[in-house]
Coordinates of C-alpha atoms in Angstrom, one line a residue:
M1 CA -177.4 12.1 146.1
A2 CA -175.3 9.8 144.1
H3 CA -172.9 7.6 145.9
K4 CA -169.9 7.6 143.4
V5 CA -166.0 9.1 142.9
S6 CA -163.6 9.4 140.3
E7 CA -160.8 11.2 138.4
N8 CA -161.0 14.8 137.4
R9 CA -161.8 14.6 134.1
T10 CA -164.2 16.3 131.8
S11 CA -165.4 14.2 128.5
D12 CA -163.4 17.1 126.4
A13 CA -159.9 15.8 128.1
G14 CA -160.9 12.6 128.3
E15 CA -161.3 12.7 124.7
A16 CA -158.6 14.4 123.9
V17 CA -156.5 11.7 125.6
R18 CA -158.6 8.3 123.9
Q19 CA -157.3 10.3 120.5
S20 CA -153.8 8.8 119.8
P21 CA -151.4 10.9 117.3
R22 CA -149.7 9.5 115.2
G23 CA -146.6 10.8 117.0
K24 CA -147.6 9.9 120.5
L25 CA -148.5 6.5 119.1
P26 CA -145.2 4.5 119.6
I27 CA -144.5 6.0 123.4
L28 CA -148.5 5.1 124.0
S29 CA -147.7 1.4 122.8
L30 CA -144.7 1.1 125.0
A31 CA -146.8 2.8 128.0
A32 CA -149.0 -0.1 127.4
L33 CA -146.2 -3.1 127.6
G34 CA -146.0 -2.1 131.2
I35 CA -149.5 -1.4 132.0
V36 CA -151.8 -3.6 129.8
F37 CA -149.6 -6.5 129.0
G38 CA -147.7 -7.8 132.2
D39 CA -150.1 -10.7 133.0
I40 CA -150.1 -11.8 130.1
G41 CA -146.7 -11.1 128.5
T42 CA -145.7 -13.6 132.0
S43 CA -147.6 -16.0 131.3
P44 CA -145.1 -18.3 130.0
L45 CA -144.1 -18.8 133.1
Y46 CA -146.2 -21.2 134.0
T47 CA -148.4 -22.0 131.2
F48 CA -146.3 -24.8 129.8
K49 CA -145.3 -26.4 132.1
T50 CA -148.8 -26.3 133.7
I51 CA -150.2 -28.4 130.6
L52 CA -147.4 -30.7 130.0
G53 CA -148.5 -31.9 134.0
V54 CA -152.1 -32.4 132.9
A55 CA -151.2 -33.8 129.6
E56 CA -148.8 -36.1 131.8
A57 CA -147.3 -37.3 127.7
A58 CA -144.0 -35.3 127.1
P59 CA -142.6 -37.3 125.1
D60 CA -145.2 -37.8 122.6
A61 CA -144.8 -35.7 119.8
G62 CA -148.4 -35.3 118.9
V63 CA -149.7 -34.3 122.7
V64 CA -146.8 -31.3 123.0
L65 CA -147.3 -30.3 119.0
G66 CA -151.1 -30.6 119.9
A67 CA -150.9 -28.4 122.7
L68 CA -148.6 -26.5 121.4
S69 CA -151.4 -25.8 118.7
L70 CA -154.1 -25.1 121.0
V71 CA -152.0 -22.5 122.8
L72 CA -151.5 -20.8 119.6
W73 CA -154.9 -21.0 118.5
T74 CA -156.3 -19.6 121.9
L75 CA -154.1 -16.6 121.6
F76 CA -155.2 -15.9 118.3
I77 CA -159.2 -16.6 119.2
V78 CA -159.7 -14.9 122.2
T79 CA -157.3 -12.7 122.8
T80 CA -156.5 -11.7 118.7
V81 CA -160.3 -12.0 117.6
K82 CA -162.3 -12.1 120.5
Y83 CA -160.8 -8.9 122.1
V84 CA -158.6 -7.1 119.8
S85 CA -160.6 -7.4 116.2
F86 CA -164.4 -7.2 118.2
A87 CA -165.0 -6.1 121.7
M88 CA -162.5 -2.9 122.2
R89 CA -164.9 -1.8 119.1
V90 CA -167.6 -2.1 121.5
D91 CA -166.5 1.0 124.3
N92 CA -168.8 3.6 127.0
D93 CA -167.5 6.7 125.4
G94 CA -163.9 5.0 125.4
E95 CA -164.4 2.5 128.3
G96 CA -163.5 -0.8 127.8
G97 CA -164.2 -3.8 130.4
I98 CA -167.6 -5.4 131.7
L99 CA -168.4 -2.6 133.6
A100 CA -168.0 -0.1 131.2
L101 CA -170.2 -2.9 129.0
M102 CA -172.4 -3.7 131.5
A103 CA -173.7 0.6 131.5
L104 CA -173.6 1.1 128.4
L105 CA -176.4 -2.3 127.9
G106 CA -177.6 -2.2 131.0
V107 CA -178.0 1.2 132.6
K108 CA -177.4 3.2 129.6
K109 CA -179.4 2.5 126.5
Q110 CA -182.5 0.8 129.1
K111 CA -182.5 -0.2 132.8
R112 CA -181.7 -4.0 132.0
P113 CA -181.4 -5.8 135.6
T114 CA -180.0 -9.0 134.4
I115 CA -177.5 -7.1 132.3
V116 CA -176.4 -5.4 135.2
A117 CA -176.0 -8.4 137.2
V118 CA -174.4 -10.5 134.6
G119 CA -171.7 -7.1 134.5
L120 CA -171.2 -6.7 138.1
F121 CA -170.3 -10.6 138.9
G122 CA -168.1 -10.5 136.5
A123 CA -166.4 -7.9 138.1
A124 CA -166.4 -9.2 140.7
L125 CA -165.0 -12.8 139.4
I126 CA -162.0 -10.1 138.7
Y127 CA -161.7 -9.6 142.2
G128 CA -161.0 -13.4 142.8
D129 CA -158.4 -14.4 140.4
G130 CA -157.0 -11.0 140.8
A131 CA -156.0 -12.0 144.4
I132 CA -154.1 -15.0 142.8
T133 CA -152.0 -13.3 140.0
P134 CA -149.4 -11.7 141.9
A135 CA -149.1 -14.6 143.7
I136 CA -148.6 -17.1 141.4
S137 CA -146.2 -14.8 138.9
V138 CA -144.1 -13.6 141.8
L139 CA -143.6 -17.7 142.4
S140 CA -143.2 -18.5 138.7
A141 CA -140.4 -16.5 138.6
L142 CA -138.1 -16.8 141.8
E143 CA -139.1 -21.0 141.6
G144 CA -136.0 -20.4 138.8
L145 CA -133.8 -20.4 141.6
N146 CA -134.2 -24.2 141.7
M147 CA -132.7 -24.5 138.5
A148 CA -129.6 -22.3 138.9
T149 CA -129.6 -23.3 143.0
P150 CA -131.7 -25.7 144.5
A151 CA -130.3 -24.9 147.7
L152 CA -132.2 -21.6 147.2
Q153 CA -135.6 -23.5 147.6
P154 CA -136.4 -23.7 150.6
Y155 CA -136.1 -19.2 150.2
V156 CA -138.8 -18.9 147.3
V157 CA -141.8 -18.5 149.2
P158 CA -139.9 -16.7 152.3
T159 CA -138.7 -14.4 149.6
A160 CA -142.2 -14.5 147.6
V161 CA -143.7 -13.0 150.3
A162 CA -141.2 -10.2 151.1
I163 CA -142.1 -8.5 147.0
L164 CA -145.5 -9.2 147.9
L165 CA -145.7 -7.6 151.4
A166 CA -143.4 -4.8 149.7
L167 CA -145.2 -4.0 147.2
F168 CA -149.1 -4.0 148.7
A169 CA -147.3 -1.4 151.0
I170 CA -145.3 1.1 148.4
Q171 CA -149.0 1.2 147.2
S172 CA -150.4 4.6 148.6
Q173 CA -147.9 6.3 147.4
G174 CA -148.1 5.8 144.5
T175 CA -146.0 4.6 141.1
A176 CA -145.9 7.7 138.4
T177 CA -142.0 7.4 139.3
I178 CA -141.2 4.1 138.7
G179 CA -144.2 4.0 136.6
H180 CA -142.0 5.1 133.6
F181 CA -140.0 2.5 133.4
F182 CA -142.6 -0.3 133.2
G183 CA -143.0 -0.1 129.9
P184 CA -138.8 -0.3 128.6
V185 CA -138.5 -3.2 131.3
M186 CA -141.1 -4.9 129.4
L187 CA -139.7 -4.0 126.2
V188 CA -136.8 -6.1 127.5
W189 CA -138.9 -8.7 128.1
F190 CA -140.7 -9.6 125.5
V191 CA -137.4 -8.9 123.6
A192 CA -135.9 -11.7 125.8
I193 CA -138.5 -14.3 126.0
A194 CA -138.3 -13.9 122.3
T195 CA -135.2 -14.2 121.9
M196 CA -134.9 -17.6 123.7
G197 CA -137.8 -18.8 122.2
I198 CA -135.8 -18.4 118.7
W199 CA -133.0 -20.3 120.3
G200 CA -135.5 -23.0 120.7
I201 CA -136.6 -23.2 117.8
V202 CA -133.8 -23.1 116.3
Q203 CA -133.3 -26.8 117.9
H204 CA -136.7 -27.9 116.3
P205 CA -137.5 -26.3 113.5
S206 CA -140.8 -28.7 112.8
V207 CA -142.6 -27.3 115.7
F208 CA -144.5 -25.1 114.2
A209 CA -146.2 -27.4 112.3
A210 CA -148.1 -26.7 115.6
L211 CA -149.6 -24.1 113.2
N212 CA -151.9 -26.4 111.9
P213 CA -155.2 -26.7 113.9
V214 CA -155.6 -30.1 113.0
Y215 CA -152.9 -30.6 115.3
G216 CA -154.9 -29.2 118.3
L217 CA -158.1 -30.5 117.5
S218 CA -157.0 -34.1 116.7
Y219 CA -155.3 -33.6 120.5
L220 CA -158.5 -32.6 122.1
F221 CA -161.0 -35.4 120.8
S222 CA -158.8 -38.1 120.7
H223 CA -157.4 -38.2 124.4
G224 CA -160.8 -38.5 126.1
A225 CA -160.7 -36.8 129.6
T226 CA -157.3 -35.7 129.6
G227 CA -157.8 -33.5 126.3
F228 CA -160.7 -31.5 127.9
W229 CA -158.6 -31.1 131.0
V230 CA -155.9 -30.2 129.6
L231 CA -158.1 -26.8 128.2
G232 CA -158.6 -25.8 132.1
A233 CA -154.5 -25.7 131.8
V234 CA -154.2 -24.2 128.0
F235 CA -156.6 -20.9 129.2
L236 CA -153.2 -19.9 131.1
C237 CA -152.0 -18.1 128.0
V238 CA -154.7 -16.3 128.3
T239 CA -155.9 -14.8 131.6
G240 CA -154.6 -11.3 131.3
A241 CA -156.3 -10.7 128.1
E242 CA -159.6 -9.0 130.0
A243 CA -157.3 -6.2 130.7
L244 CA -156.6 -5.5 126.8
Y245 CA -159.8 -4.6 126.8
A246 CA -160.7 -3.1 130.8
D247 CA -157.6 -0.7 130.4
M248 CA -158.9 0.2 126.2
G249 CA -159.7 4.1 128.1
H250 CA -156.0 4.8 129.6
F251 CA -154.6 4.5 126.5
G252 CA -157.3 3.9 122.8
R253 CA -158.1 1.1 121.0
G254 CA -154.9 2.2 118.3
P255 CA -151.7 1.9 121.1
I256 CA -152.8 -1.4 122.4
K257 CA -153.5 -3.1 118.4
L258 CA -150.3 -1.7 117.8
A259 CA -148.0 -3.1 121.0
W260 CA -149.7 -6.6 120.9
F261 CA -149.4 -6.8 116.8
A262 CA -146.0 -5.8 116.8
I263 CA -144.3 -7.0 120.1
V264 CA -146.6 -8.8 122.0
F265 CA -148.2 -11.5 120.2
P266 CA -145.4 -12.4 118.2
S267 CA -143.2 -12.5 121.2
L268 CA -145.9 -15.3 122.9
I269 CA -146.1 -17.0 119.9
L270 CA -142.1 -17.7 119.8
N271 CA -141.7 -18.3 123.3
Y272 CA -144.3 -21.3 123.6
A273 CA -143.3 -22.2 120.3
G274 CA -139.8 -22.2 121.4
Q275 CA -140.4 -24.2 124.8
T276 CA -142.2 -26.6 122.6
A277 CA -139.0 -27.4 120.8
L278 CA -137.0 -28.2 123.8
V279 CA -139.5 -30.7 125.0
L280 CA -139.1 -32.5 121.3
E281 CA -135.7 -32.4 121.0
G282 CA -135.5 -34.9 124.2
A283 CA -135.2 -31.4 126.9
P284 CA -136.1 -32.8 130.4
T285 CA -139.6 -31.7 131.4
D286 CA -139.5 -31.8 134.8
G287 CA -138.7 -28.1 136.8
N288 CA -139.8 -25.7 134.5
I289 CA -138.9 -26.2 131.0
F290 CA -139.5 -22.1 130.5
F291 CA -135.9 -21.0 132.1
R292 CA -134.5 -24.7 130.2
L293 CA -134.2 -22.2 127.3
C294 CA -132.2 -19.7 129.1
P295 CA -128.1 -20.1 128.9
A296 CA -127.4 -21.2 132.0
V297 CA -125.0 -18.4 132.8
L298 CA -127.8 -16.3 132.5
L299 CA -130.2 -17.6 134.8
I300 CA -129.3 -15.6 137.4
P301 CA -130.4 -12.6 135.2
L302 CA -133.3 -14.3 133.7
V303 CA -134.9 -14.6 137.0
V304 CA -134.6 -10.8 138.8
L305 CA -136.0 -9.6 134.9
A306 CA -138.6 -12.2 135.2
T307 CA -139.2 -11.0 138.7
V308 CA -139.4 -7.7 137.5
A309 CA -141.3 -8.6 135.0
T310 CA -144.2 -10.4 137.5
I311 CA -143.9 -7.4 140.0
I312 CA -145.2 -5.0 136.7
A313 CA -148.2 -7.7 136.2
S314 CA -148.8 -7.3 140.1
Q315 CA -148.5 -3.8 140.0
S316 CA -150.8 -3.6 136.8
I317 CA -153.7 -6.0 138.4
I318 CA -153.4 -3.7 141.5
T319 CA -154.1 -0.6 139.8
G320 CA -156.9 -2.1 137.9
A321 CA -159.0 -3.8 141.2
F322 CA -158.7 0.1 142.3
S323 CA -160.1 1.8 139.2
M324 CA -162.9 -1.2 138.7
T325 CA -163.8 0.1 142.6
R326 CA -163.2 3.7 141.2
Q327 CA -166.0 2.6 138.8
A328 CA -168.5 0.5 141.1
I329 CA -168.5 3.3 143.6
Q330 CA -169.6 5.1 141.3
L331 CA -171.9 3.3 139.7
G332 CA -173.5 3.2 142.8
W333 CA -172.6 -0.6 143.7
L334 CA -170.3 0.4 146.7
P335 CA -170.2 2.1 148.9
R336 CA -168.1 5.8 149.5
L337 CA -164.3 4.5 149.9
R338 CA -161.4 6.4 150.2
I339 CA -159.9 7.1 147.7
K340 CA -156.2 9.5 147.2
Q341 CA -155.3 10.8 144.0
T342 CA -151.3 9.8 144.5
S343 CA -150.1 11.5 141.1
S344 CA -151.3 14.7 138.8
E345 CA -150.0 12.9 135.6
G346 CA -152.6 10.2 135.1
Y347 CA -156.2 10.3 136.1
G348 CA -155.1 6.3 137.2
Q349 CA -152.8 7.1 139.1
I350 CA -155.0 6.4 142.5
Y351 CA -154.9 4.6 145.8
V352 CA -157.9 2.5 147.6
G353 CA -156.7 1.8 151.0
V354 CA -159.6 -1.0 152.0
V355 CA -159.2 -3.0 148.7
N356 CA -155.2 -2.4 148.6
W357 CA -154.9 -4.4 152.2
L358 CA -157.6 -7.1 151.5
L359 CA -156.2 -8.0 148.3
M360 CA -153.0 -8.2 150.5
I361 CA -154.0 -10.5 153.0
V362 CA -155.2 -13.2 150.3
T363 CA -152.8 -12.6 148.0
V364 CA -150.2 -13.3 150.9
G365 CA -152.5 -16.3 152.3
L366 CA -152.5 -17.6 148.8
T367 CA -149.2 -17.8 148.8
I368 CA -148.3 -19.5 151.8
G369 CA -151.2 -21.7 151.6
F370 CA -150.2 -23.0 148.1
R371 CA -146.8 -22.7 148.3
K372 CA -145.8 -23.6 144.3
S373 CA -147.0 -21.5 140.8
D374 CA -148.3 -25.6 140.3
N375 CA -151.0 -25.7 142.8
L376 CA -151.8 -22.2 142.1
A377 CA -152.2 -23.0 138.8
S378 CA -154.9 -25.4 139.9
A379 CA -157.0 -22.5 141.7
Y380 CA -156.1 -20.1 138.8
G381 CA -158.5 -19.2 135.7
I382 CA -162.0 -20.3 137.0
A383 CA -163.5 -16.5 137.4
V384 CA -161.2 -15.3 134.5
S385 CA -163.1 -17.6 132.2
L386 CA -166.7 -16.9 133.6
T387 CA -166.2 -13.6 132.9
M388 CA -165.0 -14.1 130.0
L389 CA -167.9 -16.4 129.2
M390 CA -169.9 -13.3 129.8
T391 CA -168.6 -10.9 128.0
S392 CA -169.1 -13.0 124.7
A393 CA -173.1 -12.8 126.2
L394 CA -172.5 -9.4 126.2
L395 CA -171.6 -8.7 123.0
F396 CA -174.0 -10.9 121.4
I397 CA -176.4 -7.6 122.6
A398 CA -173.9 -5.0 121.3
M399 CA -173.5 -6.7 118.5
R400 CA -177.1 -6.2 117.7
E401 CA -178.5 -3.2 119.5
I402 CA -174.9 -0.8 118.7
W403 CA -173.8 -2.2 115.3
G404 CA -177.3 -3.3 114.4
W405 CA -176.3 -6.6 113.5
S406 CA -179.1 -9.5 112.2
V407 CA -179.5 -11.9 114.7
L408 CA -177.5 -14.6 112.7
A409 CA -174.9 -12.3 111.8
A410 CA -174.5 -11.6 116.1
G411 CA -175.4 -15.4 117.3
T412 CA -173.3 -17.1 114.1
V413 CA -170.1 -14.7 115.9
A414 CA -171.5 -14.7 119.0
G415 CA -172.1 -18.2 119.7
F416 CA -168.5 -19.4 118.5
F417 CA -167.1 -17.0 121.0
L418 CA -169.4 -18.6 123.5
I419 CA -168.5 -22.4 122.7
I420 CA -164.9 -21.4 123.0
D421 CA -165.4 -19.9 126.5
S422 CA -167.9 -22.5 127.7
A423 CA -165.3 -25.1 127.2
F424 CA -162.7 -23.2 128.6
F425 CA -165.4 -22.7 132.0
L426 CA -166.5 -26.0 132.3
A427 CA -162.0 -27.5 132.0
N428 CA -161.8 -24.9 134.9
L429 CA -164.7 -25.9 136.7
T430 CA -162.6 -29.4 137.3
K431 CA -160.2 -27.3 139.4
I432 CA -163.4 -26.2 141.6
G433 CA -161.7 -28.9 144.3
E434 CA -158.0 -28.4 143.9
G435 CA -158.1 -24.7 145.0
G436 CA -160.5 -23.3 142.2
Y437 CA -163.2 -22.6 144.8
V438 CA -161.0 -19.7 146.4
P439 CA -161.6 -17.0 143.5
V440 CA -165.6 -18.2 143.7
I441 CA -165.4 -17.5 147.1
L442 CA -164.1 -14.3 147.0
A443 CA -166.6 -13.2 144.4
V444 CA -169.3 -14.1 145.9
C445 CA -168.1 -11.8 148.9
V446 CA -167.7 -8.9 146.4
Y447 CA -170.7 -9.3 144.7
S448 CA -172.7 -9.8 147.9
V449 CA -171.6 -6.3 149.2
M450 CA -172.4 -4.8 145.8
W451 CA -175.7 -6.2 145.9
I452 CA -176.6 -5.3 149.5
W453 CA -175.2 -1.8 149.0
H454 CA -177.8 -1.1 146.1
R455 CA -180.4 -2.2 147.5
G456 CA -179.8 -0.3 151.1
A457 CA -179.0 3.0 148.8
A458 CA -182.4 2.1 147.2
A459 CA -184.3 1.8 150.4
V460 CA -182.7 4.9 151.6
S461 CA -184.5 7.1 148.5
V462 CA -187.6 5.1 148.4
R463 CA -188.4 6.7 152.2
M464 CA -186.5 9.6 151.3
H465 CA -189.0 10.6 149.1
E466 CA -192.1 9.8 150.9
A467 CA -192.8 12.8 152.9
L468 CA -191.3 15.9 150.3
I469 CA -192.5 19.2 150.4
P470 CA -193.4 21.3 147.1
V471 CA -191.0 24.1 147.5
P472 CA -193.8 26.7 147.5
E473 CA -195.6 25.3 149.7
F474 CA -192.5 25.1 152.1
M475 CA -191.5 28.5 151.6
A476 CA -195.4 29.8 152.8
R477 CA -194.2 28.1 155.4
I478 CA -191.5 29.3 156.3
A479 CA -193.1 33.2 155.8
E480 CA -196.0 32.5 157.9
K481 CA -193.7 31.5 160.8
N482 CA -191.9 34.7 160.4
V483 CA -188.1 32.5 160.3
P484 CA -185.9 35.2 160.2
R485 CA -183.5 35.1 156.5
V486 CA -179.7 35.4 157.6
P487 CA -177.4 36.8 155.1
G488 CA -175.2 34.8 152.4
T489 CA -175.9 31.4 150.8
A490 CA -176.6 28.0 151.5
V491 CA -175.8 25.3 149.7
F492 CA -178.2 22.1 150.4
M493 CA -176.4 18.9 149.4
T494 CA -179.5 16.3 148.7
R495 CA -180.8 13.2 146.8
T496 CA -184.0 14.0 145.9
E497 CA -184.8 15.1 142.3
R498 CA -187.9 17.4 142.9
D499 CA -188.9 19.8 146.0
T500 CA -187.9 21.0 149.0
P501 CA -184.8 18.8 149.9
P502 CA -184.6 17.1 153.5
V503 CA -182.0 18.5 154.8
M504 CA -183.5 21.6 154.3
V505 CA -186.5 21.1 156.2
W506 CA -184.4 19.7 159.2
H507 CA -182.0 23.5 159.4
V508 CA -185.0 24.9 159.8
K509 CA -186.6 23.0 162.4
H510 CA -183.1 22.8 164.4
N511 CA -181.8 26.3 164.0
R512 CA -185.0 27.9 162.9
A513 CA -183.2 30.7 160.1
L514 CA -182.8 30.6 156.8
H515 CA -180.2 31.6 154.5
E516 CA -181.2 34.8 151.9
H517 CA -180.3 33.0 149.3
L518 CA -180.5 29.3 148.5
F519 CA -178.6 26.8 146.5
V520 CA -180.2 23.3 146.1
L521 CA -177.8 20.7 144.7
R522 CA -177.9 17.4 143.3
V523 CA -175.5 15.5 141.8
E524 CA -176.4 12.2 139.0
I525 CA -173.4 10.1 138.4
Q526 CA -174.1 8.8 134.6
S527 CA -173.6 5.5 132.9
V528 CA -170.6 7.3 131.1
P529 CA -167.3 7.9 131.5
W530 CA -166.9 11.4 130.7
V531 CA -169.6 14.2 131.1
A532 CA -168.7 17.5 128.4
S533 CA -168.4 20.8 130.4
R534 CA -171.4 22.2 128.2
N535 CA -173.6 19.5 129.9
R536 CA -172.3 19.3 133.5
V537 CA -175.5 21.6 135.1
T538 CA -178.8 23.2 134.7
I539 CA -180.1 25.8 137.1
E540 CA -183.9 26.9 137.4
Q541 CA -185.0 29.2 140.2
V542 CA -187.7 27.7 141.7
A543 CA -188.0 30.1 144.0
P544 CA -187.3 34.0 144.9
N545 CA -183.1 33.7 145.8
C546 CA -183.9 29.9 145.2
W547 CA -181.9 27.7 142.6
R548 CA -182.2 24.0 142.5
A549 CA -179.5 22.3 140.4
E550 CA -178.4 19.3 138.7
A551 CA -175.0 18.1 138.2
R552 CA -173.4 15.6 135.6
F553 CA -170.5 13.5 136.1
G554 CA -169.6 10.1 134.6
F555 CA -168.3 7.1 136.2
M556 CA -164.6 8.3 135.4
E557 CA -164.3 11.9 136.9
R558 CA -164.2 13.5 140.3
P559 CA -167.0 15.9 141.5
H560 CA -165.5 19.2 142.9
I561 CA -168.3 21.0 144.3
P562 CA -166.9 24.2 144.8
E563 CA -165.2 24.7 141.5
L564 CA -168.5 23.3 140.3
L565 CA -170.6 26.4 141.6
T566 CA -168.0 28.8 139.6
T567 CA -170.2 28.0 136.8
S568 CA -173.2 29.1 138.5
K569 CA -172.5 32.5 137.5
S570 CA -172.7 32.2 134.1
L571 CA -175.8 30.3 134.0
G572 CA -177.8 33.3 135.9
C573 CA -177.1 32.1 139.9
T574 CA -175.1 34.0 142.0
V575 CA -173.4 32.1 144.9
D576 CA -170.3 34.5 146.4
L577 CA -167.9 31.2 147.2
D578 CA -166.7 33.7 150.1
D579 CA -170.1 33.2 152.2
V580 CA -171.1 29.7 151.5
T581 CA -172.0 27.3 153.9
Y582 CA -172.4 23.4 152.7
Y583 CA -175.1 21.2 154.8
V584 CA -175.4 17.6 154.3
G585 CA -177.2 15.0 155.6
H586 CA -176.0 12.4 157.6
E587 CA -178.7 9.5 157.6
T588 CA -178.1 6.9 160.4
V589 CA -180.1 3.6 159.3
V590 CA -182.3 1.8 161.6
G591 CA -184.9 -1.1 160.8
R592 CA -188.2 -0.4 159.7
E593 CA -190.9 -1.8 162.6
D594 CA -193.3 -2.8 160.4
G595 CA -191.3 -5.7 159.4
M596 CA -192.1 -4.1 155.4
G597 CA -188.1 -2.6 154.5
L598 CA -184.9 -4.9 154.2
P599 CA -184.9 -8.0 155.5
A600 CA -183.1 -7.3 159.1
W601 CA -179.4 -9.3 158.6
Q602 CA -179.3 -7.0 154.9
E603 CA -180.2 -3.8 157.2
R604 CA -177.4 -4.5 159.6
F605 CA -174.8 -5.1 157.2
F606 CA -176.1 -1.8 155.4
A607 CA -176.0 0.2 158.3
V608 CA -172.6 -1.1 159.1
M609 CA -171.2 0.0 155.4
E610 CA -172.9 3.3 155.6
R611 CA -171.6 3.8 159.1
N612 CA -167.9 4.0 157.9
A613 CA -168.3 5.0 153.9
V614 CA -166.4 8.6 153.3
H615 CA -168.3 11.1 154.6
V616 CA -170.2 13.3 152.0
S617 CA -168.3 16.2 152.4
D618 CA -164.8 14.3 151.9
F619 CA -166.6 12.7 148.3
F620 CA -167.5 15.9 146.9
S621 CA -164.5 17.8 147.8
L622 CA -165.9 20.1 150.0
P623 CA -163.8 23.0 152.4
N624 CA -164.0 20.8 156.3
D625 CA -164.6 24.5 157.5
Q626 CA -167.9 25.1 155.3
V627 CA -170.0 22.3 156.1
V628 CA -172.7 21.8 158.3
E629 CA -173.6 17.9 159.0
I630 CA -177.4 17.3 160.3
G631 CA -178.1 13.8 161.4
R632 CA -181.4 12.0 160.9
Q633 CA -182.6 8.5 161.9
I634 CA -183.7 6.2 158.3
S635 CA -185.9 3.1 158.9
I636 CA -186.2 0.5 156.1

């Protein structure tokens, strides 16, 4: 049986959502503002002040314009060109993100362990930076209080911790109700930062000279090591770009592109230009230059708006972590975790308790440990920059195999992206000693869990296939030993692809009886987000009154076996759902005595995860009063 969970949605329903009728395009674009663009939309709070801190040359007009030029062209090349114009054209049945891309290129096209490893590590890295995003965003917003009333400075960290604790505490209740306000609030945020930016530009209109990339290149190549190190700070302006691609399945390509080009991109350009104009005009660079764009009388309302915007951005990161966890479970790279559907309004409205509390512990720990957004900026970016580098490498393969581009064309485009991403990654490597090790360690831990779980699950599958009994031989034994056949239907859930499922053999061995009607079901989670209803299940009769079925689900769907069995009647198999008993195996993993299995430490770690994984009956939505679990030891 595949170890995966998802939402109840078929390929046909998914296609309906991904299509964006013109009437709904503005509405979906507004919703995307609240879900997709929270991270990148709040980056002006800390990006430019971090750049100035690294550059240490605010009075120099050439340096300031060079920094702005780097920001503007980074936003254009990385976000607009790479992600919006190229990456979002490569989708796995409408879904995007590095996991969907990995499933498409490394599993669906052909089995490629290297691509799978790259994709999984890229996903693990996102968890690392995902823990930092809420901390740095909320701290940056609240630090505006320092400029309004310096006496409030001691309360910034405690307030940030309180907000983050409350944010994680409400996750189990879902955000369906307040989620409707995310888009409008973020629209107000983008209008506000654009307006502030325009006010700043009016003070020094010549700031738009930075649109000339020569300013950025000149600064980069004429300031030695400092010019290179500043790239690590510049990169902060695009840390949310990966979300555009990952959330493509939620809204479709059209709404995200419209929101980016019509609202987000212009607002970011205007705000960064406004901050630069203030510096050129001689404004002090101590504190946060972002808040200096705001009139003093409106500073407190702006801090409140910024705090709400960063909470929304943090919520998007947390929701993204839940969705990515679900995909990893579906693809067999994480143990079954309890996933709660918090609303029927959207398939993305889910809650994963283990992920939520672990993220909370790390995020609050980072907030208390680093205390200032400036300090957190040193730890931020290394994980996302490496993920972007991996995405560029996968895009090269996609250009060749999906679009059919020549090696020269694909190499030119992907090579350009790889050069840009490599520069940002190398610049971010300088942050390792200043806190950059935090997301890397988190990513290594997550990847290790994925790797050990997958190895253990594969070892269990191999062991279970070693001693299978062909169905005719098993049925002959039943007749030979006069095993009683009792009324009703038994549904045996199995991982095996052929022959008699072990759980059926165990059942007969222990209970010395067998139902009159037998239904063997294997569930396969495929490397596509959705499976069309016409391809959902295939059934064949393997013996009198004995059927074997293969059910297929996408990695974004939630298997519901009782509902699935209702379709069996139209496929020539009669299953009386009022008289069904489900049999599932419960394996206890132990080490192999011959020393040929997994290393002892991996076996023990996998056994712990297996014991704490969600029961198969819950995973497949089986009715608890109709399930029989049969235990057995499996040595791996």
